[in-house]
Coordinates of C-alpha atoms and ligand atoms in Angstrom, one line a residue:
Chain C
M12 CA 6.1 -133.0 -105.8
E13 CA 4.4 -130.4 -108.0
A14 CA 5.3 -130.4 -111.8
G15 CA 7.5 -127.5 -112.7
S16 CA 9.4 -127.4 -109.4
S17 CA 12.7 -128.8 -110.1
L18 CA 14.7 -131.6 -108.2
L19 CA 18.2 -131.4 -107.1
R20 CA 20.2 -134.4 -105.8
A21 CA 23.2 -134.0 -103.6
I22 CA 25.7 -136.6 -102.3
D23 CA 27.2 -135.8 -98.8
Y24 CA 30.6 -137.4 -99.2
S25 CA 31.4 -136.9 -95.5
K26 CA 28.3 -139.2 -94.6
C27 CA 29.0 -141.8 -97.4
I28 CA 30.7 -145.0 -96.2
G29 CA 31.2 -146.4 -99.6
C30 CA 28.8 -149.5 -98.9
E31 CA 27.6 -149.7 -102.6
T32 CA 23.9 -149.9 -101.7
C33 CA 23.2 -147.1 -104.3
E34 CA 25.0 -148.8 -107.2
V35 CA 23.4 -152.2 -106.4
V36 CA 19.8 -151.0 -106.2
C37 CA 20.3 -148.9 -109.3
G38 CA 21.6 -151.9 -111.2
F39 CA 18.7 -154.0 -109.8
I40 CA 16.0 -151.9 -111.3
H41 CA 17.7 -150.8 -114.5
E42 CA 18.5 -153.4 -117.0
L43 CA 21.1 -151.2 -118.6
G44 CA 22.4 -149.7 -115.2
P45 CA 23.8 -149.0 -112.7
F46 CA 23.7 -145.3 -113.4
I47 CA 25.3 -144.4 -110.1
K48 CA 28.7 -145.9 -109.7
L49 CA 31.5 -146.1 -107.1
Y50 CA 35.1 -145.7 -108.0
E51 CA 38.1 -146.5 -105.7
L52 CA 40.3 -143.4 -105.3
G53 CA 43.1 -145.2 -103.6
G54 CA 43.7 -146.5 -100.1
G55 CA 40.3 -148.3 -100.0
V56 CA 38.3 -145.0 -100.4
K57 CA 35.3 -145.7 -102.6
K58 CA 32.7 -143.0 -103.5
P59 CA 29.7 -143.0 -105.9
I60 CA 29.2 -140.5 -108.8
S61 CA 26.2 -140.0 -111.0
C62 CA 24.7 -137.4 -113.3
F63 CA 24.3 -134.0 -111.6
H64 CA 21.4 -133.1 -113.8
C65 CA 22.9 -129.6 -114.6
S66 CA 20.5 -126.6 -115.0
K67 CA 22.3 -125.7 -118.2
A68 CA 23.2 -129.2 -119.3
P69 CA 26.0 -129.2 -121.8
C70 CA 25.0 -132.7 -123.0
I71 CA 21.6 -131.4 -124.0
E72 CA 23.3 -128.5 -126.0
A73 CA 25.7 -131.0 -127.7
C74 CA 23.1 -133.6 -128.6
P75 CA 22.6 -133.3 -132.4
T76 CA 19.3 -135.2 -132.5
G77 CA 17.4 -133.8 -129.5
A78 CA 17.5 -137.2 -127.7
M79 CA 19.0 -135.6 -124.6
R80 CA 16.2 -134.0 -122.7
K81 CA 15.0 -132.6 -119.4
D82 CA 11.7 -133.6 -117.8
Q83 CA 9.5 -131.2 -115.9
Y84 CA 11.4 -131.8 -112.7
G85 CA 14.8 -130.9 -114.4
A86 CA 15.9 -134.5 -114.5
V87 CA 18.1 -135.0 -117.7
Y88 CA 17.2 -138.2 -119.6
V89 CA 17.8 -139.9 -122.9
E90 CA 15.0 -140.5 -125.3
P91 CA 16.5 -143.8 -126.8
S92 CA 14.4 -143.6 -130.0
K93 CA 16.1 -140.4 -130.9
C94 CA 19.6 -141.3 -129.9
I95 CA 22.1 -142.3 -132.5
G96 CA 24.8 -143.3 -129.9
C97 CA 27.4 -140.6 -131.3
M98 CA 28.2 -139.9 -127.6
A99 CA 28.7 -136.1 -128.2
C100 CA 27.0 -135.9 -124.8
L101 CA 29.9 -137.7 -123.3
Y102 CA 32.4 -135.2 -124.8
A103 CA 30.2 -132.3 -123.6
C104 CA 29.8 -133.7 -120.0
P105 CA 32.5 -132.2 -117.7
F106 CA 32.1 -135.4 -115.4
G107 CA 32.1 -138.1 -118.1
I108 CA 28.7 -139.4 -117.0
P109 CA 26.9 -140.7 -120.2
E110 CA 27.8 -144.3 -121.2
L111 CA 27.2 -146.1 -124.5
S112 CA 25.0 -149.1 -123.9
E113 CA 26.5 -152.2 -125.7
V114 CA 22.8 -153.5 -125.7
T115 CA 20.9 -150.7 -127.2
K116 CA 23.9 -148.8 -128.8
T117 CA 22.4 -145.6 -127.4
S118 CA 23.7 -143.2 -124.7
T119 CA 22.5 -144.1 -121.2
K120 CA 22.5 -142.3 -118.0
C121 CA 20.6 -141.6 -114.7
D122 CA 17.1 -140.2 -115.1
L123 CA 16.5 -139.9 -111.4
C124 CA 14.2 -143.1 -111.7
R125 CA 11.6 -141.5 -113.9
D126 CA 9.5 -144.6 -113.7
L127 CA 9.4 -144.6 -109.8
R128 CA 8.8 -140.9 -109.7
R129 CA 5.8 -141.2 -112.0
E130 CA 4.3 -143.4 -109.2
G131 CA 5.0 -140.9 -106.7
L132 CA 8.0 -142.9 -105.4
T133 CA 11.6 -141.7 -104.5
P134 CA 14.7 -142.6 -106.8
A135 CA 16.1 -145.9 -105.5
C136 CA 19.5 -144.6 -104.5
V137 CA 18.0 -141.9 -102.4
A138 CA 15.4 -144.3 -100.8
M139 CA 18.0 -147.0 -99.8
C140 CA 21.1 -145.1 -98.8
P141 CA 21.7 -146.3 -95.3
T142 CA 23.6 -143.2 -94.2
R143 CA 21.3 -140.6 -95.8
A144 CA 24.2 -139.4 -97.7
I145 CA 22.2 -139.0 -101.0
I146 CA 19.4 -136.5 -100.7
L147 CA 16.9 -135.1 -103.1
G148 CA 14.5 -132.3 -103.1
P149 CA 13.8 -128.8 -104.4
P150 CA 17.1 -126.9 -104.7
R151 CA 16.2 -124.6 -101.8
A152 CA 15.5 -127.5 -99.4
I153 CA 18.6 -129.3 -100.4
G154 CA 20.7 -126.0 -100.0
D155 CA 19.3 -125.6 -96.5
E156 CA 20.0 -129.3 -95.6
V157 CA 23.5 -129.1 -96.8
K158 CA 24.1 -126.0 -94.7
R159 CA 22.4 -127.4 -91.6
R160 CA 24.6 -130.5 -91.8
A161 CA 27.8 -128.2 -92.2
L162 CA 26.7 -126.4 -89.0
T163 CA 26.5 -129.5 -87.0
K164 CA 30.3 -130.0 -87.7
I165 CA 31.0 -126.5 -86.4
V166 CA 28.7 -126.0 -83.5
Y167 CA 29.3 -128.0 -80.3
L168 CA 26.2 -129.9 -79.2
G169 CA 27.8 -132.3 -76.7
E170 CA 25.6 -131.2 -73.9
L171 CA 22.6 -132.7 -75.7
K172 CA 24.1 -136.1 -75.9
Chain J
M27 CA 16.2 -147.0 -95.8
K28 CA 13.0 -147.3 -97.6
F29 CA 13.1 -151.2 -98.1
A30 CA 9.8 -151.1 -99.9
F31 CA 11.1 -148.5 -102.4
L32 CA 9.3 -150.1 -105.4
C33 CA 5.7 -149.4 -104.3
R34 CA 3.5 -147.1 -102.4
E35 CA 1.2 -149.8 -101.0
R36 CA 0.7 -153.6 -101.3
P37 CA -0.9 -154.5 -104.7
G38 CA -4.2 -156.2 -103.8
A39 CA -4.9 -158.8 -101.0
A40 CA -2.0 -160.9 -99.9
K41 CA -1.4 -164.1 -102.0
Q42 CA 1.1 -166.2 -100.3
R43 CA 3.1 -166.3 -97.2
V44 CA 6.9 -166.0 -97.0
A45 CA 9.1 -166.2 -93.7
V46 CA 12.3 -164.2 -93.8
I47 CA 14.8 -165.4 -91.1
G48 CA 17.2 -162.6 -90.3
S49 CA 16.4 -158.9 -90.6
G50 CA 19.7 -157.5 -91.8
P51 CA 20.1 -155.5 -95.0
A52 CA 19.6 -158.8 -96.9
G53 CA 16.4 -159.9 -95.1
L54 CA 14.9 -156.4 -95.0
S55 CA 15.5 -155.7 -98.7
A56 CA 13.9 -159.0 -99.7
T57 CA 10.9 -158.1 -97.4
G58 CA 10.5 -154.9 -99.2
Y59 CA 10.5 -156.4 -102.6
L60 CA 8.1 -159.2 -101.5
V61 CA 5.4 -156.9 -100.0
C62 CA 5.4 -154.9 -103.2
R63 CA 4.7 -158.1 -105.1
G64 CA 1.8 -158.8 -102.8
Y65 CA 3.1 -161.3 -100.4
E66 CA 2.5 -161.5 -96.7
V67 CA 5.9 -161.6 -95.0
D68 CA 6.7 -162.5 -91.4
V69 CA 10.2 -161.6 -90.3
Y70 CA 12.1 -163.6 -87.6
D71 CA 15.2 -162.4 -85.8
K72 CA 17.0 -163.5 -82.7
L73 CA 17.8 -159.9 -81.7
P74 CA 15.4 -157.5 -80.1
I75 CA 15.6 -154.8 -83.0
P76 CA 15.7 -155.4 -86.7
G77 CA 18.7 -154.3 -88.8
G78 CA 21.4 -156.9 -88.2
M79 CA 24.9 -155.6 -88.3
M80 CA 23.6 -152.2 -89.3
T81 CA 21.9 -151.9 -85.9
F82 CA 24.2 -153.9 -83.7
A83 CA 27.7 -153.8 -85.1
I84 CA 28.3 -150.7 -87.2
P85 CA 28.7 -147.6 -85.1
K86 CA 25.7 -145.3 -85.1
Y87 CA 27.9 -142.3 -86.3
R88 CA 28.2 -144.1 -89.5
I89 CA 24.7 -145.4 -89.8
P90 CA 22.0 -143.6 -87.8
L91 CA 19.3 -146.0 -86.2
D92 CA 16.4 -144.0 -87.4
S93 CA 17.5 -144.4 -91.0
I94 CA 16.9 -148.2 -90.6
M95 CA 13.9 -147.8 -88.4
E96 CA 12.1 -145.4 -90.8
G97 CA 12.0 -148.3 -93.3
V98 CA 11.2 -151.0 -90.7
D99 CA 8.3 -148.9 -89.4
E100 CA 6.9 -148.5 -92.9
L101 CA 7.1 -152.3 -93.4
K102 CA 5.1 -152.7 -90.2
S103 CA 2.5 -150.1 -90.5
K104 CA 1.8 -149.9 -94.2
F105 CA 2.6 -153.4 -95.3
S106 CA 1.6 -155.3 -92.2
V107 CA 4.8 -157.1 -92.0
Q108 CA 4.9 -159.1 -88.7
F109 CA 8.3 -158.9 -86.8
N110 CA 9.0 -161.8 -84.5
L111 CA 11.9 -160.5 -82.6
A112 CA 14.2 -162.1 -80.0
T113 CA 13.2 -165.3 -81.7
K114 CA 16.1 -167.6 -82.8
V115 CA 15.3 -170.0 -85.6
I116 CA 17.3 -173.1 -85.7
C117 CA 17.1 -176.7 -86.7
G118 CA 19.3 -178.6 -84.1
E119 CA 21.3 -176.7 -81.5
R120 CA 24.2 -174.2 -81.7
H121 CA 25.1 -171.1 -79.8
D122 CA 26.2 -168.1 -81.9
E123 CA 27.0 -164.5 -80.7
G124 CA 24.1 -162.6 -79.8
D125 CA 22.0 -165.6 -78.9
E126 CA 21.7 -164.7 -75.3
L127 CA 19.3 -162.0 -76.4
A128 CA 16.7 -164.4 -77.9
T129 CA 13.8 -165.4 -75.6
N130 CA 12.1 -167.7 -78.1
T131 CA 13.3 -170.5 -80.3
V132 CA 11.4 -171.6 -83.5
D133 CA 12.2 -174.8 -85.4
L134 CA 13.4 -174.0 -89.0
L135 CA 11.5 -177.0 -90.2
K136 CA 8.3 -175.8 -88.9
L137 CA 8.7 -172.6 -90.8
V138 CA 9.6 -174.5 -94.0
E139 CA 6.3 -176.5 -93.6
G140 CA 4.2 -173.5 -92.6
Y141 CA 5.1 -171.0 -95.2
D142 CA 5.0 -171.1 -99.0
A143 CA 8.7 -170.0 -99.1
V144 CA 11.5 -169.3 -96.5
L145 CA 14.3 -167.0 -96.9
I146 CA 17.5 -167.6 -94.9
S147 CA 19.4 -164.3 -94.4
T148 CA 21.1 -164.9 -91.1
G149 CA 24.4 -163.4 -91.8
T150 CA 27.7 -164.1 -90.0
W151 CA 27.2 -164.2 -86.3
R152 CA 30.2 -166.2 -85.1
S153 CA 33.7 -164.9 -85.0
R154 CA 37.0 -166.5 -85.6
R155 CA 39.0 -167.1 -82.5
L156 CA 42.6 -166.2 -82.1
G157 CA 43.4 -169.9 -81.7
V158 CA 46.4 -169.1 -79.3
P159 CA 47.0 -170.3 -75.7
G160 CA 44.8 -168.2 -73.4
D161 CA 42.2 -166.9 -75.9
D162 CA 39.5 -168.1 -73.5
A163 CA 40.5 -165.6 -70.8
K164 CA 37.5 -163.5 -69.8
N165 CA 38.7 -160.1 -71.2
V166 CA 39.4 -161.7 -74.6
M167 CA 36.4 -161.2 -76.9
S168 CA 35.5 -160.8 -80.6
A169 CA 34.8 -157.4 -82.2
L170 CA 31.2 -158.4 -82.6
E171 CA 30.8 -159.3 -78.9
F172 CA 32.6 -155.9 -78.0
L173 CA 30.5 -153.7 -80.5
L174 CA 27.3 -155.6 -79.7
N175 CA 27.7 -154.9 -76.1
L176 CA 28.2 -151.1 -76.7
H177 CA 25.0 -151.0 -78.9
M178 CA 23.0 -152.9 -76.3
V179 CA 24.0 -150.5 -73.7
D180 CA 23.5 -147.4 -75.8
L181 CA 20.1 -148.7 -76.8
G182 CA 19.2 -149.3 -73.1
L183 CA 18.7 -153.0 -73.6
R184 CA 21.2 -154.2 -71.0
K185 CA 24.1 -153.2 -68.6
S186 CA 27.6 -153.5 -70.0
H187 CA 29.1 -156.9 -69.3
I188 CA 32.6 -155.6 -70.3
G189 CA 34.7 -154.1 -67.5
S190 CA 36.6 -150.9 -68.0
F191 CA 38.8 -150.8 -71.0
K192 CA 42.0 -148.7 -70.6
K193 CA 44.5 -150.5 -72.6
V194 CA 43.0 -152.2 -75.7
V195 CA 44.7 -154.4 -78.2
V196 CA 42.6 -155.1 -81.4
V197 CA 43.9 -157.9 -83.7
G198 CA 42.9 -157.6 -87.3
G199 CA 42.9 -155.2 -90.3
G200 CA 39.3 -155.2 -91.5
L201 CA 36.3 -153.0 -90.9
S202 CA 35.4 -154.6 -87.7
A203 CA 38.9 -153.9 -86.4
I204 CA 38.6 -150.4 -87.3
D205 CA 35.3 -150.1 -85.6
A206 CA 36.5 -151.6 -82.4
A207 CA 39.6 -149.6 -82.2
E208 CA 37.8 -146.4 -83.1
E209 CA 35.0 -147.0 -80.5
S210 CA 37.6 -147.8 -77.9
V211 CA 39.2 -144.4 -78.5
L212 CA 35.9 -142.5 -78.6
R213 CA 34.9 -144.1 -75.4
G214 CA 37.9 -143.2 -73.4
A215 CA 40.5 -146.0 -73.6
Q216 CA 43.9 -144.6 -72.8
E217 CA 45.9 -146.7 -75.2
V218 CA 44.7 -148.5 -78.2
Y219 CA 46.8 -150.9 -80.4
L220 CA 45.6 -152.0 -83.7
V221 CA 47.9 -155.0 -84.7
Y222 CA 47.7 -156.7 -88.2
R223 CA 49.8 -159.6 -89.5
R224 CA 50.4 -158.1 -92.9
T225 CA 51.2 -154.4 -93.9
I226 CA 49.0 -151.4 -94.2
K227 CA 48.8 -152.0 -98.0
E228 CA 47.0 -155.3 -97.4
A229 CA 44.8 -154.3 -94.7
P230 CA 41.2 -155.1 -95.9
A231 CA 39.8 -151.9 -94.3
G232 CA 42.1 -149.9 -96.6
E233 CA 45.1 -147.6 -95.9
Y234 CA 42.9 -144.6 -95.6
E235 CA 41.0 -145.9 -92.6
V236 CA 44.1 -147.2 -90.9
R237 CA 45.8 -143.8 -91.3
R238 CA 42.6 -142.0 -90.1
L239 CA 42.8 -144.1 -86.9
M240 CA 46.5 -143.4 -86.4
R241 CA 45.6 -139.7 -86.5
M242 CA 43.1 -140.4 -83.7
G243 CA 45.9 -141.8 -81.6
V244 CA 45.6 -145.4 -82.4
N245 CA 49.0 -147.2 -82.3
W246 CA 49.4 -149.2 -85.6
I247 CA 51.6 -152.3 -85.5
E248 CA 52.0 -154.2 -88.7
L249 CA 53.6 -157.5 -89.5
A250 CA 52.8 -159.1 -86.1
A251 CA 50.6 -161.9 -85.1
P252 CA 49.5 -163.1 -81.6
K253 CA 51.5 -166.1 -80.3
S254 CA 49.8 -166.4 -76.8
I255 CA 47.9 -164.4 -74.2
V256 CA 49.4 -163.7 -70.8
V257 CA 46.7 -164.8 -68.4
E258 CA 46.6 -164.1 -64.7
N259 CA 43.8 -165.3 -62.6
G260 CA 41.6 -166.0 -65.6
S261 CA 42.1 -162.6 -67.0
A262 CA 44.3 -161.4 -69.9
R263 CA 47.2 -159.0 -68.9
G264 CA 48.8 -158.8 -72.3
I265 CA 49.6 -160.5 -75.6
V266 CA 52.8 -162.0 -76.8
F267 CA 53.2 -161.2 -80.5
Q268 CA 55.6 -162.5 -83.1
R269 CA 56.9 -160.5 -85.9
M270 CA 56.2 -161.5 -89.4
K271 CA 57.6 -160.9 -92.9
L272 CA 55.7 -161.1 -96.1
G273 CA 56.2 -164.3 -98.1
E274 CA 54.8 -165.8 -101.4
P275 CA 51.3 -165.1 -102.4
D276 CA 48.7 -167.4 -100.7
E277 CA 45.4 -168.6 -102.1
T278 CA 43.8 -165.2 -101.8
G279 CA 46.6 -163.6 -103.8
R280 CA 48.0 -161.6 -100.9
P281 CA 51.5 -162.2 -99.5
R282 CA 51.4 -164.9 -96.8
P283 CA 52.8 -163.6 -93.5
V284 CA 55.8 -165.8 -92.4
P285 CA 56.8 -165.8 -88.7
I286 CA 60.3 -164.5 -87.7
P287 CA 61.7 -166.9 -85.1
G288 CA 62.9 -165.2 -81.9
S289 CA 61.1 -162.0 -82.5
E290 CA 58.5 -162.1 -79.8
F291 CA 57.4 -159.1 -78.0
T292 CA 54.6 -158.3 -75.5
I293 CA 52.0 -155.6 -75.2
E294 CA 50.1 -155.2 -72.0
A295 CA 46.4 -155.0 -72.2
D296 CA 43.2 -155.2 -70.1
T297 CA 41.0 -155.8 -73.2
V298 CA 41.8 -158.0 -76.1
I299 CA 39.6 -157.8 -79.2
A300 CA 39.9 -160.4 -81.9
A301 CA 38.7 -158.9 -85.2
I302 CA 40.0 -161.6 -87.6
G303 CA 36.8 -162.4 -89.4
E304 CA 33.2 -163.6 -89.0
I305 CA 31.8 -166.9 -89.9
P306 CA 28.4 -167.6 -91.6
T307 CA 25.6 -168.9 -89.2
P308 CA 22.9 -170.6 -91.2
P309 CA 20.0 -172.0 -88.9
I310 CA 21.1 -175.5 -89.7
A311 CA 23.0 -177.3 -86.9
S312 CA 22.2 -180.9 -87.3
E313 CA 21.2 -183.2 -90.2
C314 CA 17.7 -181.4 -90.6
G315 CA 16.5 -183.9 -93.1
D316 CA 19.1 -183.5 -95.8
L317 CA 19.6 -179.8 -95.3
A318 CA 23.0 -180.2 -93.6
K319 CA 24.6 -181.1 -97.0
Y320 CA 24.0 -177.6 -98.2
V321 CA 26.2 -176.1 -95.5
G322 CA 29.9 -176.0 -96.4
K323 CA 32.9 -176.4 -94.3
D324 CA 33.3 -172.6 -93.9
G325 CA 29.7 -172.3 -92.8
R326 CA 28.2 -170.8 -95.9
I327 CA 25.0 -172.1 -97.4
S328 CA 25.2 -173.1 -101.0
V329 CA 22.2 -172.2 -103.2
D330 CA 21.7 -172.6 -106.9
K331 CA 22.0 -169.5 -109.2
N332 CA 18.3 -168.7 -108.3
Y333 CA 19.3 -168.5 -104.6
R334 CA 17.4 -171.6 -104.0
I335 CA 18.2 -174.9 -102.3
S336 CA 17.2 -176.9 -105.4
G337 CA 13.8 -178.6 -105.3
R338 CA 12.8 -177.0 -101.9
N339 CA 10.9 -173.8 -101.0
I340 CA 14.0 -172.7 -99.2
F341 CA 16.1 -169.6 -100.4
A342 CA 19.1 -167.9 -99.0
A343 CA 20.7 -164.6 -99.5
G344 CA 23.4 -162.2 -98.0
D345 CA 26.5 -162.9 -96.0
V346 CA 25.3 -166.3 -94.9
V347 CA 25.7 -167.2 -98.6
T348 CA 28.7 -165.0 -99.6
G349 CA 30.6 -164.8 -96.3
P350 CA 31.3 -161.4 -94.8
S351 CA 30.9 -158.6 -97.4
K352 CA 29.3 -155.2 -97.5
I353 CA 25.8 -153.8 -97.0
G354 CA 25.4 -153.3 -100.8
N355 CA 26.2 -156.9 -101.6
A356 CA 23.7 -158.1 -98.9
V357 CA 21.0 -155.7 -100.3
G358 CA 21.5 -156.8 -103.8
Q359 CA 21.5 -160.5 -102.8
G360 CA 18.2 -160.0 -100.8
L361 CA 16.5 -158.2 -103.8
R362 CA 17.5 -160.8 -106.3
A363 CA 16.6 -163.8 -104.0
A364 CA 13.2 -162.1 -103.4
K365 CA 12.6 -161.8 -107.2
E366 CA 13.4 -165.6 -107.6
I367 CA 10.9 -166.3 -104.7
D368 CA 8.3 -164.4 -106.5
K369 CA 9.1 -166.3 -109.8
F370 CA 8.9 -169.6 -107.9
L371 CA 5.7 -168.9 -106.1
S372 CA 3.8 -167.4 -109.2
A373 CA 4.9 -170.5 -111.2
R374 CA 3.4 -172.6 -108.4
I375 CA 0.0 -170.8 -108.6
L376 CA 0.0 -171.2 -112.5
A377 CA 0.7 -174.9 -112.1
A378 CA -2.1 -175.3 -109.7
V379 CA -4.7 -173.8 -112.2
P380 CA -6.5 -176.9 -113.8
R381 CA -6.2 -177.0 -117.6
Ligands
FAD17 C1 31.9 -154.3 -87.2 C2 31.3 -154.4 -88.6 C3 31.5 -153.2 -89.3 C4 31.0 -153.2 -90.7 N1 31.1 -152.1 -91.5 C5 30.6 -152.0 -92.6 C6 30.7 -150.8 -93.5 O1 31.2 -149.8 -93.0 N2 30.1 -150.8 -94.7 C7 29.5 -151.9 -95.2 O2 29.1 -151.9 -96.4 N3 29.5 -153.1 -94.4 C8 30.0 -153.1 -93.3 N4 30.0 -154.3 -92.6 C9 29.4 -155.5 -93.2 C10 27.9 -155.5 -93.2 O3 27.4 -155.2 -92.0 C11 27.4 -156.9 -93.7 O4 28.0 -157.2 -94.9 C12 25.9 -156.8 -93.9 O5 25.2 -156.4 -92.6 C13 25.4 -158.3 -94.1 O6 24.0 -158.3 -94.1 P1 23.1 -159.6 -94.0 O7 21.6 -159.2 -94.0 O8 23.5 -160.7 -94.8 O9 23.4 -160.1 -92.5 P2 23.4 -159.4 -91.0 O10 23.4 -157.9 -91.1 O11 24.3 -160.0 -90.2 O12 21.9 -159.7 -90.5 C14 21.5 -161.1 -90.1 C15 20.5 -161.1 -89.2 O13 20.0 -162.4 -88.8 C16 19.8 -162.6 -87.6 N5 20.1 -164.1 -87.1 C17 21.2 -164.7 -87.2 N6 21.0 -166.0 -86.9 C18 19.7 -166.0 -86.7 C19 18.9 -167.2 -86.3 N7 19.4 -168.4 -86.1 N8 17.6 -166.9 -86.1 C20 17.0 -165.7 -86.1 N9 17.8 -164.7 -86.6 C21 19.1 -164.8 -86.8 C22 20.8 -161.7 -86.8 O14 20.4 -161.3 -85.6 C23 20.7 -160.4 -87.8 O15 19.8 -159.5 -87.5 C24 30.4 -154.4 -91.3 C25 30.3 -155.5 -90.5 C26 30.8 -155.4 -89.2 C27 30.6 -156.8 -88.4

């Protein structure tokens, strides 16, 4: 992945079976994690949610110390040495994503596995999702994939089976 | 599933050798972690394709085979993991479901001796039986047997050994029951019943899944449990059920189903599927030195908090330790056990260095 080209992660909730692999692998590699979490919505339906890495991230706007940042791929992350744990980012986030770590007393959230990406690897939740419900790539490629998947639900392909 | 998600290549030459027994999500995740820590890993599985329940029980419309195989192929090609398939590992003798597909047998104790460490991740490959008269009729089967057969046929590995299924009765309320009932509908059964002894609110698969199946045309009957199977010439023709009512909470905290006397009714069936739970199947079926004492009454292997049989080079992870769970739990168990294996084997190297 070239620097400067941004990354978009999308979760295809029609493919997700709620198996919890994303949450488990995230928690395994992040001491303060997991940063993708499943919630039960009733009737046994469980789905994951994580940071959307907004292009115009309100959490970055709201952060008074410049701790909330964006890397060159557009991943929003916390620089802990600058964070005062005020959680203005949580108030600003429309999805309630940032969490206060009881250990570091700073805001914590998904950084799309910066450490793994530095080594040319894929974020853990994307790499390990059994159903390929979690996808990551340049926004255009993700947009294409989402639309391609939508088409497979509309167009009859039975003859090919 | 990129099981080796923590590295691009093996760091340096292989240091020590680990055998992983069972290539479900637990075993494969452990393998991915271990190759990234520089170990040489050999995987053993009794089935002809890796992936465990993900490959042979869960329907392909939920988990595509290539998602699993992509990660398996990478383990083989990039990390030289050797897959010994159709190879059952056991100490003693016991027949579990799917064993008929194994063409080799390897003694567990040989692996324990031959490798620096062994991970047991053999899952839950035995099903609870209905335990009512007639449950040994030839068209009475477990959800696992039913689904395994469908997968085998789809994968081109064998011809179906299950006759036509037009009127299917599935007993149970968990994920296996849902899958067996849904597959029956999708594959053209004319009538499918899903019968559960508690109510939709208690069904382990969740109310949403049950309602989704009802919309597909599955007949949901709650508060009923099988009492006997109607058998003619060795084949089941129907099931006699008895109505239940909910009583006091049992050990699991759910209300206990209590039979209502005189409430029996019969449903006709040409296929009866018992989906009332699977049982752990560790590769230990005799005394095996002193290993038998680590297998509980419920079949689960008991390990210490480090996933280890204390004092031994044997570790265990996944559903064989926890009982039936979910893929996420099995993956987490595999990863954490692999981390402990790494700690154990690194400490052994350090201890061997003369001071
Ligand atoms: C029908 C069904 C539907 C399910 N649906 C879901 C779902 O939607 N979402 C979800 O999260 N979970 C689901 N589960 C549960 C999930 O599949 C399991 O929790 C998970 O696969 C357990 O992983 P494991 O690695 O511990 O064991 P397994 O996946 O069972 O793998 C064990 C492996 O060990 C091998 N093995 C066993 N004994 C031996 C032996 N003696 N020698 C050599 N090899 C051996 C087996 O062949 C198998 O490959 C479902 C389970 C079933 C049965």
